[in-house]
Amino acid sequence: MLSGLFIIPIMLANTHVAVLPFYFILYLPYIGEYIVRLIGNSGIALKKRKLKKLSKYDEKCGKGSNLISQKIEKLKERIEILAKGKQKREENPYKIVISKNNNVKWLILIMMLCLTAGLFTPLGMVPYTYLYNTMLGETTQYIHEHLPLTLIHNLNFIIALMLFLAILIFTDTKIRLCDLFMLSGLVVLTFYSRRQESLFLIITVFILIRLINDMFKKYDPKGPEKLEKFFTKLAGSSVILIVVLLISFEIYRPKIGEAFVNEHLYPVQAADFILENLDIENIRLYNEYNYGAYLIYRRIPVFIDSRADLYAPEFNPGTTVFKDFINISGLRVDNIEELFDDYGITHLLMFSNARLRMFINQTPDRYMLIYNDGRFVIYERLFSNGDEYEEQEVLMDDSGDI
C-alpha cells in the first residue's frame, strides 16, 4: 500500500506532470483535520503543563502557600470542565465530526517522501515549476479547460452540489471534518478551473455515499446492512451488473455508427487534400489550435497544436507562437502579414467561419482559395516575402467542393 502511494506520483511526474500537484492536495484535508484536532487539544495540554509546574513549585515550597494551592484547585476544575466539554463534543457533535487518527503522522511522512517523486524524471525541475510557470503565462486565459466554471452550463456539478447541500442542511447527518475540507477544496478548485470538475465528481462520490449511508442509519439502522448483504449475493450483483450495462449502453448508443474522427470538428477531407495535392515537405501551414493534433496524426507539419506549453516562452524560451496565434486568429494586431512572413507561411487551413477569413477577404490579391468543403477552407498565399506564387486554377462544384 505504501509503495503504491509513492509509485503514483512518480508515474504522474513522468506521464502527466500537470496533474502532479493535485496528488498532494488529496493529502491536505486529512492533515488539516489532524492540525485542527491538535489545536483543539492544545488548550487542555497547556493547562496540564501549567498544573504540573505549579504542583512541582508547591512541592518545592513545602505546600505552604494557600494562594498556590487555590490556583492548583481552580486549574484542576478548569481542566475537568474542558475535558468534559471535549468528550461531549466528540460523542455527540452538532454537525462536524473531528476524527481521531494518529496514523495521519505517517501520512505526513509519506507525503514528504512523495515530494521527491519529481526527481525521478528526466525533466529536471519541471515537475516542481510547471504549475507556477503555467500560471505565469497566457495559455490558461484562452484554453477552455483552464477557464473558470460557470454553474449554468454544468448541470452535473449543480446536481452534485444540491445533493450535498440538501443532506447537510435538511437532515441531521454529520460530516467528517476531513470530508468537509476535501469537499470545500475541490469546489473551490472546480470554480477556479473547470478541468477539476472530473476530479470533484470522482472523489466526492465517496463522501456522498458515506453521507447517504449515515443518513439512512438514522432512520433504519439495519437498512444499510441488509442492502450490503443483498448486493454481495448473486442476485444483488446481477442487478448491479444489469444497471451498469444499461447505463453504459445508453451512453454508447448515440455514438453507434459515428465515424472514428468527427469530420465536423477535424479537417479529415482537408487533410486528404493536403496530402494528395500539396508538397508537405516544402509548405508552411498555418492552422488553428483545436485540430493541430489531428494534423500531426496525419503527419502534416503544423503551426500550432494543443500542447500549448511547447509554443509559450515560459517553457520554450523565445517562442511566441501561442500568443501570435491568439493575435492572428482574433484579428488583434495589424501586422498579420508581417507575422505570416516571419513564419514563412505559404498556406492557411481554418474553419470556414473563422474570423481570420474577414482579413483574407479584404486582401483577395494575396490569397487564393484552393479548397472548401463547407466546414474547412484552405488558402494559398500568393505573396510571401515579396515572391509571387503562380496562380492555380481551382474547380469547384455548386456545393463548394473541389
Tab-separated table of C-alpha atoms in Angstrom:
chain	number	residue	atom	x	y	z
A	1	MET	CA	0.000	0.000	0.000
A	2	LEU	CA	2.731	2.442	0.997
A	3	SER	CA	4.779	1.618	-2.086
A	4	GLY	CA	1.720	2.340	-4.253
A	5	LEU	CA	1.355	5.809	-2.733
A	6	PHE	CA	4.959	6.523	-3.707
A	7	ILE	CA	4.736	4.978	-7.204
A	8	ILE	CA	1.676	7.059	-8.197
A	9	PRO	CA	3.424	10.488	-8.044
A	10	ILE	CA	6.441	9.071	-9.913
A	11	MET	CA	4.108	7.890	-12.689
A	12	LEU	CA	2.360	11.290	-12.762
A	13	ALA	CA	5.693	13.121	-12.939
A	14	ASN	CA	6.644	11.056	-15.988
A	15	THR	CA	3.299	10.928	-17.782
A	16	HIS	CA	1.164	13.957	-16.861
A	17	VAL	CA	3.166	16.442	-14.828
A	18	ALA	CA	0.287	18.967	-14.833
A	19	VAL	CA	-1.718	16.644	-12.549
A	20	LEU	CA	1.124	16.047	-10.077
A	21	PRO	CA	0.342	18.995	-7.709
A	22	PHE	CA	-3.234	17.778	-7.284
A	23	TYR	CA	-1.978	14.455	-5.941
A	24	PHE	CA	-0.640	16.265	-2.877
A	25	ILE	CA	-3.848	18.267	-2.487
A	26	LEU	CA	-5.596	14.994	-1.635
A	27	TYR	CA	-3.427	14.677	1.487
A	28	LEU	CA	-4.283	18.130	2.816
A	29	PRO	CA	-7.828	17.506	4.204
A	30	TYR	CA	-6.545	14.738	6.496
A	31	ILE	CA	-3.561	16.799	7.597
A	32	GLY	CA	-5.878	19.783	8.135
A	33	GLU	CA	-8.188	17.735	10.355
A	34	TYR	CA	-5.186	16.466	12.338
A	35	ILE	CA	-3.933	20.033	12.889
A	36	VAL	CA	-7.400	21.228	13.978
A	37	ARG	CA	-7.576	18.384	16.492
A	38	LEU	CA	-4.132	19.282	17.827
A	39	ILE	CA	-5.186	22.919	18.215
A	40	GLY	CA	-8.401	21.844	19.959
A	41	ASN	CA	-6.420	19.716	22.395
A	42	SER	CA	-3.744	22.338	22.924
A	43	GLY	CA	-5.856	24.287	25.467
A	44	ILE	CA	-6.115	21.297	27.819
A	45	ALA	CA	-2.471	20.332	27.175
A	46	LEU	CA	-1.244	23.821	28.095
A	47	LYS	CA	-3.282	23.876	31.280
A	48	LYS	CA	-1.971	20.430	32.243
A	49	ARG	CA	1.603	21.657	31.752
A	50	LYS	CA	0.839	24.708	33.895
A	51	LEU	CA	-0.684	22.453	36.573
A	52	LYS	CA	2.415	20.249	36.552
A	53	LYS	CA	4.730	23.266	37.033
A	54	LEU	CA	2.592	24.680	39.853
A	55	SER	CA	2.483	21.289	41.565
A	56	LYS	CA	6.278	20.983	41.390
A	57	TYR	CA	6.674	24.511	42.713
A	58	ASP	CA	4.212	23.801	45.507
A	59	GLU	CA	6.137	20.670	46.496
A	60	LYS	CA	9.393	22.607	46.448
A	61	CYS	CA	7.927	25.267	48.754
A	62	GLY	CA	6.652	22.603	51.117
A	63	LYS	CA	2.985	23.152	50.239
A	64	GLY	CA	2.821	26.127	52.450
A	65	SER	CA	1.246	28.645	50.110
A	66	ASN	CA	-2.560	28.869	50.200
A	67	LEU	CA	-2.515	31.041	47.064
A	68	ILE	CA	-0.708	28.383	45.024
A	69	SER	CA	-2.999	25.670	46.390
A	70	GLN	CA	-6.052	27.660	45.327
A	71	LYS	CA	-4.619	28.155	41.853
A	72	ILE	CA	-3.967	24.434	41.576
A	73	GLU	CA	-7.558	23.600	42.582
A	74	LYS	CA	-9.033	26.130	40.120
A	75	LEU	CA	-6.798	24.799	37.380
A	76	LYS	CA	-7.916	21.228	38.065
A	77	GLU	CA	-11.544	22.302	37.907
A	78	ARG	CA	-10.954	24.139	34.628
A	79	ILE	CA	-9.187	21.139	33.102
A	80	GLU	CA	-12.068	18.875	34.176
A	81	ILE	CA	-14.658	21.221	32.616
A	82	LEU	CA	-12.704	21.435	29.368
A	83	ALA	CA	-12.232	17.658	29.260
A	84	LYS	CA	-15.958	17.022	29.809
A	85	GLY	CA	-16.867	19.559	27.092
A	86	LYS	CA	-14.407	17.949	24.699
A	87	GLN	CA	-15.758	14.478	25.434
A	88	LYS	CA	-19.350	15.671	24.936
A	89	ARG	CA	-18.494	17.267	21.563
A	90	GLU	CA	-16.742	14.108	20.429
A	91	GLU	CA	-19.573	11.795	21.490
A	92	ASN	CA	-22.334	13.957	20.060
A	93	PRO	CA	-21.007	16.606	17.647
A	94	TYR	CA	-23.501	19.087	16.262
A	95	LYS	CA	-22.613	18.819	12.575
A	96	ILE	CA	-18.887	18.244	12.088
A	97	VAL	CA	-17.101	15.151	13.325
A	98	ILE	CA	-13.398	15.552	14.106
A	99	SER	CA	-11.980	12.028	13.943
A	100	LYS	CA	-9.018	10.900	15.985
A	101	ASN	CA	-6.489	9.283	13.678
A	102	ASN	CA	-2.916	9.037	14.838
A	103	ASN	CA	-1.932	7.402	11.538
A	104	VAL	CA	-2.005	10.872	9.948
A	105	LYS	CA	1.535	11.355	11.287
A	106	TRP	CA	2.651	8.579	8.964
A	107	LEU	CA	0.588	10.080	6.158
A	108	ILE	CA	2.532	13.340	6.544
A	109	LEU	CA	5.795	11.381	6.350
A	110	ILE	CA	4.628	9.618	3.183
A	111	MET	CA	3.646	12.939	1.612
A	112	MET	CA	7.084	14.364	2.371
A	113	LEU	CA	8.702	11.319	0.730
A	114	CYS	CA	6.393	11.649	-2.292
A	115	LEU	CA	7.552	15.241	-2.757
A	116	THR	CA	10.824	13.755	-4.049
A	117	ALA	CA	8.967	11.947	-6.868
A	118	GLY	CA	9.768	14.793	-9.269
A	119	LEU	CA	13.453	13.882	-9.037
A	120	PHE	CA	12.781	10.511	-10.686
A	121	THR	CA	12.237	12.035	-14.124
A	122	PRO	CA	14.458	13.234	-16.989
A	123	LEU	CA	12.711	16.618	-16.808
A	124	GLY	CA	14.907	18.222	-14.168
A	125	MET	CA	12.948	20.681	-12.015
A	126	VAL	CA	9.942	20.855	-14.375
A	127	PRO	CA	7.636	18.812	-12.068
A	128	TYR	CA	8.183	21.436	-9.355
A	129	THR	CA	7.984	24.533	-11.555
A	130	TYR	CA	5.376	23.504	-14.128
A	131	LEU	CA	2.269	24.788	-12.345
A	132	TYR	CA	3.937	28.067	-11.375
A	133	ASN	CA	5.185	28.704	-14.931
A	134	THR	CA	1.802	27.787	-16.382
A	135	MET	CA	0.014	30.285	-14.162
A	136	LEU	CA	2.536	32.977	-15.155
A	137	GLY	CA	1.803	32.529	-18.849
A	138	GLU	CA	-1.184	33.466	-21.016
A	139	THR	CA	-2.203	29.989	-22.148
A	140	THR	CA	-4.630	29.390	-19.263
A	141	GLN	CA	-6.595	32.520	-20.210
A	142	TYR	CA	-7.621	31.070	-23.562
A	143	ILE	CA	-7.743	27.280	-23.204
A	144	HIS	CA	-11.306	26.160	-22.446
A	145	GLU	CA	-10.495	23.602	-19.741
A	146	HIS	CA	-8.496	26.151	-17.739
A	147	LEU	CA	-11.279	28.756	-17.651
A	148	PRO	CA	-13.477	29.252	-14.552
A	149	LEU	CA	-16.558	27.069	-14.297
A	150	THR	CA	-19.993	28.647	-14.716
A	151	LEU	CA	-22.826	26.783	-12.985
A	152	ILE	CA	-25.462	27.465	-15.624
A	153	HIS	CA	-23.502	25.408	-18.178
A	154	ASN	CA	-22.649	22.486	-15.863
A	155	LEU	CA	-25.723	20.509	-14.865
A	156	ASN	CA	-23.728	17.612	-13.347
A	157	PHE	CA	-21.930	19.942	-10.975
A	158	ILE	CA	-25.184	21.690	-9.967
A	159	ILE	CA	-26.852	18.341	-9.156
A	160	ALA	CA	-23.859	17.178	-7.112
A	161	LEU	CA	-23.760	20.419	-5.095
A	162	MET	CA	-27.515	20.314	-4.460
A	163	LEU	CA	-27.289	16.733	-3.174
A	164	PHE	CA	-24.592	17.671	-0.666
A	165	LEU	CA	-26.402	20.821	0.440
A	166	ALA	CA	-29.742	19.017	0.796
A	167	ILE	CA	-28.254	16.291	3.014
A	168	LEU	CA	-26.236	18.687	5.176
A	169	ILE	CA	-28.952	21.360	5.555
A	170	PHE	CA	-32.224	19.407	5.741
A	171	THR	CA	-31.077	16.347	7.736
A	172	ASP	CA	-29.088	15.960	10.920
A	173	THR	CA	-26.426	13.918	9.105
A	174	LYS	CA	-22.947	14.786	10.308
A	175	ILE	CA	-19.894	15.153	8.116
A	176	ARG	CA	-16.283	14.417	8.934
A	177	LEU	CA	-14.047	17.454	9.069
A	178	CYS	CA	-11.605	15.887	6.579
A	179	ASP	CA	-14.514	15.266	4.172
A	180	LEU	CA	-15.688	18.853	4.604
A	181	PHE	CA	-12.170	20.094	3.835
A	182	MET	CA	-11.970	17.807	0.782
A	183	LEU	CA	-15.400	18.843	-0.497
A	184	SER	CA	-14.789	22.573	0.032
A	185	GLY	CA	-11.320	22.467	-1.511
A	186	LEU	CA	-12.493	20.628	-4.622
A	187	VAL	CA	-15.425	23.030	-5.049
A	188	VAL	CA	-13.012	25.985	-4.973
A	189	LEU	CA	-10.654	24.258	-7.436
A	190	THR	CA	-13.542	23.465	-9.782
A	191	PHE	CA	-14.822	27.049	-9.776
A	192	TYR	CA	-11.268	28.224	-10.424
A	193	SER	CA	-10.702	25.839	-13.351
A	194	ARG	CA	-13.400	23.716	-14.978
A	195	ARG	CA	-10.922	20.919	-15.705
A	196	GLN	CA	-11.133	19.986	-11.999
A	197	GLU	CA	-14.813	19.024	-12.338
A	198	SER	CA	-13.838	15.444	-13.167
A	199	LEU	CA	-11.627	15.302	-10.059
A	200	PHE	CA	-14.516	16.682	-7.990
A	201	LEU	CA	-17.019	14.104	-9.276
A	202	ILE	CA	-14.641	11.134	-8.914
A	203	ILE	CA	-13.527	11.873	-5.341
A	204	THR	CA	-16.623	13.397	-3.753
A	205	VAL	CA	-18.831	10.457	-4.797
A	206	PHE	CA	-17.263	8.506	-1.901
A	207	ILE	CA	-18.095	11.329	0.521
A	208	LEU	CA	-21.663	11.446	-0.812
A	209	ILE	CA	-22.110	7.682	-0.370
A	210	ARG	CA	-20.810	7.935	3.199
A	211	LEU	CA	-23.274	10.744	3.982
A	212	ILE	CA	-26.201	8.851	2.437
A	213	ASN	CA	-25.241	5.737	4.392
A	214	ASP	CA	-25.119	7.728	7.656
A	215	MET	CA	-28.439	9.369	6.824
A	216	PHE	CA	-30.220	6.029	6.305
A	217	LYS	CA	-28.719	4.653	9.508
A	218	LYS	CA	-30.599	7.372	11.409
A	219	TYR	CA	-33.983	6.155	10.180
A	220	ASP	CA	-33.263	2.451	9.652
A	221	PRO	CA	-30.091	1.338	11.461
A	222	LYS	CA	-30.213	-2.165	9.948
A	223	GLY	CA	-31.189	-0.984	6.444
A	224	PRO	CA	-27.665	-0.380	5.076
A	225	GLU	CA	-26.598	-3.776	6.466
A	226	LYS	CA	-29.457	-5.515	4.681
A	227	LEU	CA	-28.633	-3.720	1.423
A	228	GLU	CA	-24.966	-4.664	1.742
A	229	LYS	CA	-25.872	-8.337	2.263
A	230	PHE	CA	-28.246	-8.279	-0.704
A	231	PHE	CA	-25.828	-6.668	-3.141
A	232	THR	CA	-22.973	-9.005	-2.165
A	233	LYS	CA	-25.097	-12.027	-3.127
A	234	LEU	CA	-25.577	-13.308	-6.673
A	235	ALA	CA	-28.974	-11.635	-7.149
A	236	GLY	CA	-27.716	-8.256	-5.987
A	237	SER	CA	-24.528	-8.487	-8.054
A	238	SER	CA	-26.654	-9.354	-11.107
A	239	VAL	CA	-28.817	-6.267	-10.533
A	240	ILE	CA	-25.709	-4.053	-10.322
A	241	LEU	CA	-24.265	-5.618	-13.491
A	242	ILE	CA	-27.503	-5.099	-15.431
A	243	VAL	CA	-27.790	-1.453	-14.301
A	244	VAL	CA	-24.163	-0.754	-15.275
A	245	LEU	CA	-24.666	-2.394	-18.691
A	246	LEU	CA	-27.863	-0.409	-19.332
A	247	ILE	CA	-26.230	2.890	-18.377
A	248	SER	CA	-23.163	2.059	-20.476
A	249	PHE	CA	-25.321	1.189	-23.480
A	250	GLU	CA	-27.315	4.409	-23.100
A	251	ILE	CA	-24.086	6.414	-23.091
A	252	TYR	CA	-22.700	4.492	-26.072
A	253	ARG	CA	-25.930	4.389	-28.125
A	254	PRO	CA	-25.659	7.898	-29.651
A	255	LYS	CA	-22.156	7.050	-30.845
A	256	ILE	CA	-23.142	3.899	-32.718
A	257	GLY	CA	-22.365	4.385	-36.400
A	258	GLU	CA	-20.301	7.501	-35.773
A	259	ALA	CA	-17.008	7.848	-37.607
A	260	PHE	CA	-13.856	7.388	-35.542
A	261	VAL	CA	-12.957	11.025	-36.237
A	262	ASN	CA	-15.722	13.645	-36.305
A	263	GLU	CA	-15.425	15.430	-39.645
A	264	HIS	CA	-17.288	18.450	-38.303
A	265	LEU	CA	-14.553	19.062	-35.736
A	266	TYR	CA	-11.469	17.792	-37.551
A	267	PRO	CA	-10.335	18.518	-41.126
A	268	VAL	CA	-10.414	14.927	-42.368
A	269	GLN	CA	-11.096	15.687	-46.038
A	270	ALA	CA	-8.930	18.797	-45.952
A	271	ALA	CA	-6.020	16.673	-44.682
A	272	ASP	CA	-6.630	14.247	-47.556
A	273	PHE	CA	-6.481	17.176	-49.979
A	274	ILE	CA	-3.217	18.453	-48.489
A	275	LEU	CA	-1.554	15.048	-48.685
A	276	GLU	CA	-2.738	14.485	-52.265
A	277	ASN	CA	-2.154	17.940	-53.756
A	278	LEU	CA	0.482	19.797	-51.724
A	279	ASP	CA	4.143	19.140	-51.061
A	280	ILE	CA	4.084	18.903	-47.280
A	281	GLU	CA	7.885	18.903	-47.173
A	282	ASN	CA	8.040	22.428	-48.586
A	283	ILE	CA	4.898	24.196	-47.414
A	284	ARG	CA	4.459	26.164	-44.195
A	285	LEU	CA	0.903	25.638	-42.993
A	286	TYR	CA	-0.985	27.955	-40.667
A	287	ASN	CA	-3.675	26.034	-38.767
A	288	GLU	CA	-5.913	26.560	-35.748
A	289	TYR	CA	-5.283	25.263	-32.233
A	290	ASN	CA	-8.028	22.652	-31.784
A	291	TYR	CA	-7.150	20.322	-34.644
A	292	GLY	CA	-3.370	20.651	-34.748
A	293	ALA	CA	-3.018	17.268	-33.025
A	294	TYR	CA	-5.113	15.632	-35.765
A	295	LEU	CA	-2.865	17.078	-38.463
A	296	ILE	CA	0.174	15.680	-36.644
A	297	TYR	CA	-1.628	12.321	-36.570
A	298	ARG	CA	-1.874	12.622	-40.371
A	299	ARG	CA	1.872	13.508	-40.457
A	300	ILE	CA	1.230	17.062	-41.638
A	301	PRO	CA	3.564	19.714	-40.105
A	302	VAL	CA	1.616	22.255	-38.071
A	303	PHE	CA	1.843	25.857	-36.947
A	304	ILE	CA	0.375	25.007	-33.511
A	305	ASP	CA	-1.291	22.103	-31.716
A	306	SER	CA	-2.951	21.520	-28.355
A	307	ARG	CA	0.344	21.123	-26.469
A	308	ALA	CA	0.214	24.803	-25.590
A	309	ASP	CA	3.339	24.684	-23.423
A	310	LEU	CA	5.568	23.992	-26.430
A	311	TYR	CA	4.510	27.266	-28.007
A	312	ALA	CA	4.880	29.547	-24.967
A	313	PRO	CA	8.052	31.328	-23.754
A	314	GLU	CA	7.582	30.018	-20.193
A	315	PHE	CA	8.583	26.548	-21.393
A	316	ASN	CA	10.240	27.265	-24.732
A	317	PRO	CA	12.286	30.475	-24.363
A	318	GLY	CA	11.909	32.926	-27.245
A	319	THR	CA	8.847	31.148	-28.657
A	320	THR	CA	5.706	33.254	-29.021
A	321	VAL	CA	3.689	31.019	-31.358
A	322	PHE	CA	0.738	30.696	-28.961
A	323	LYS	CA	0.484	34.453	-28.429
A	324	ASP	CA	0.867	35.099	-32.159
A	325	PHE	CA	-1.848	32.543	-32.904
A	326	ILE	CA	-4.236	34.273	-30.476
A	327	ASN	CA	-3.496	37.656	-32.073
A	328	ILE	CA	-3.833	36.357	-35.638
A	329	SER	CA	-6.964	34.261	-35.135
A	330	GLY	CA	-8.681	37.034	-33.180
A	331	LEU	CA	-7.535	39.839	-35.566
A	332	ARG	CA	-5.983	41.597	-32.569
A	333	VAL	CA	-2.988	43.017	-34.411
A	334	ASP	CA	-2.466	44.958	-37.616
A	335	ASN	CA	0.739	43.225	-38.696
A	336	ILE	CA	-0.754	39.844	-39.616
A	337	GLU	CA	1.022	39.829	-42.985
A	338	GLU	CA	4.340	40.517	-41.283
A	339	LEU	CA	3.757	37.632	-38.874
A	340	PHE	CA	2.968	35.308	-41.766
A	341	ASP	CA	6.174	36.442	-43.445
A	342	ASP	CA	8.174	35.883	-40.249
A	343	TYR	CA	6.924	32.307	-40.023
A	344	GLY	CA	7.169	31.754	-43.789
A	345	ILE	CA	3.504	30.773	-44.059
A	346	THR	CA	2.558	29.543	-47.535
A	347	HIS	CA	-0.886	28.002	-46.854
A	348	LEU	CA	-3.687	28.538	-44.341
A	349	LEU	CA	-6.152	25.939	-43.095
A	350	MET	CA	-9.088	27.116	-40.964
A	351	PHE	CA	-12.763	26.638	-40.164
A	352	SER	CA	-14.995	28.126	-42.849
A	353	ASN	CA	-16.452	30.579	-40.305
A	354	ALA	CA	-13.080	31.610	-38.832
A	355	ARG	CA	-12.682	35.296	-38.024
A	356	LEU	CA	-9.413	35.377	-39.964
A	357	ARG	CA	-11.371	35.000	-43.211
A	358	MET	CA	-12.553	38.598	-42.815
A	359	PHE	CA	-8.940	39.727	-43.084
A	360	ILE	CA	-8.296	37.450	-46.053
A	361	ASN	CA	-11.391	38.714	-47.869
A	362	GLN	CA	-10.045	42.269	-47.539
A	363	THR	CA	-6.869	41.276	-49.398
A	364	PRO	CA	-8.084	38.917	-52.170
A	365	ASP	CA	-4.994	39.629	-54.286
A	366	ARG	CA	-2.758	37.958	-51.707
A	367	TYR	CA	-4.730	34.750	-51.077
A	368	MET	CA	-6.306	32.139	-53.296
A	369	LEU	CA	-8.963	29.725	-52.077
A	370	ILE	CA	-7.886	26.244	-53.177
A	371	TYR	CA	-10.175	24.095	-51.023
A	372	ASN	CA	-13.634	24.431	-49.449
A	373	ASP	CA	-15.766	21.582	-48.133
A	374	GLY	CA	-18.266	23.776	-46.269
A	375	ARG	CA	-16.588	23.172	-42.921
A	376	PHE	CA	-12.919	23.871	-43.617
A	377	VAL	CA	-11.124	26.023	-46.153
A	378	ILE	CA	-7.545	26.152	-47.397
A	379	TYR	CA	-5.920	29.270	-48.821
A	380	GLU	CA	-2.646	29.638	-50.647
A	381	ARG	CA	-0.667	32.829	-50.133
A	382	LEU	CA	0.142	34.438	-53.450
A	383	PHE	CA	2.791	36.726	-51.972
A	384	SER	CA	5.281	35.627	-49.345
A	385	ASN	CA	8.416	37.628	-48.577
A	386	GLY	CA	7.938	39.506	-51.825
A	387	ASP	CA	7.844	36.394	-54.039
A	388	GLU	CA	4.771	35.818	-56.149
A	389	TYR	CA	3.401	32.312	-56.362
A	390	GLU	CA	1.989	31.031	-59.604
A	391	GLU	CA	-1.783	31.072	-59.554
A	392	GLN	CA	-3.523	27.714	-59.966
A	393	GLU	CA	-6.901	27.150	-61.493
A	394	VAL	CA	-9.277	25.596	-58.983
A	395	LEU	CA	-12.549	23.969	-59.975
A	396	MET	CA	-15.444	23.734	-57.532
A	397	ASP	CA	-18.882	22.243	-57.823
A	398	ASP	CA	-22.048	24.026	-56.725
A	399	SER	CA	-21.617	22.945	-53.103
A	400	GLY	CA	-18.190	24.470	-52.881
A	401	ASP	CA	-16.339	21.140	-53.035
A	402	ILE	CA	-13.326	20.809	-55.296
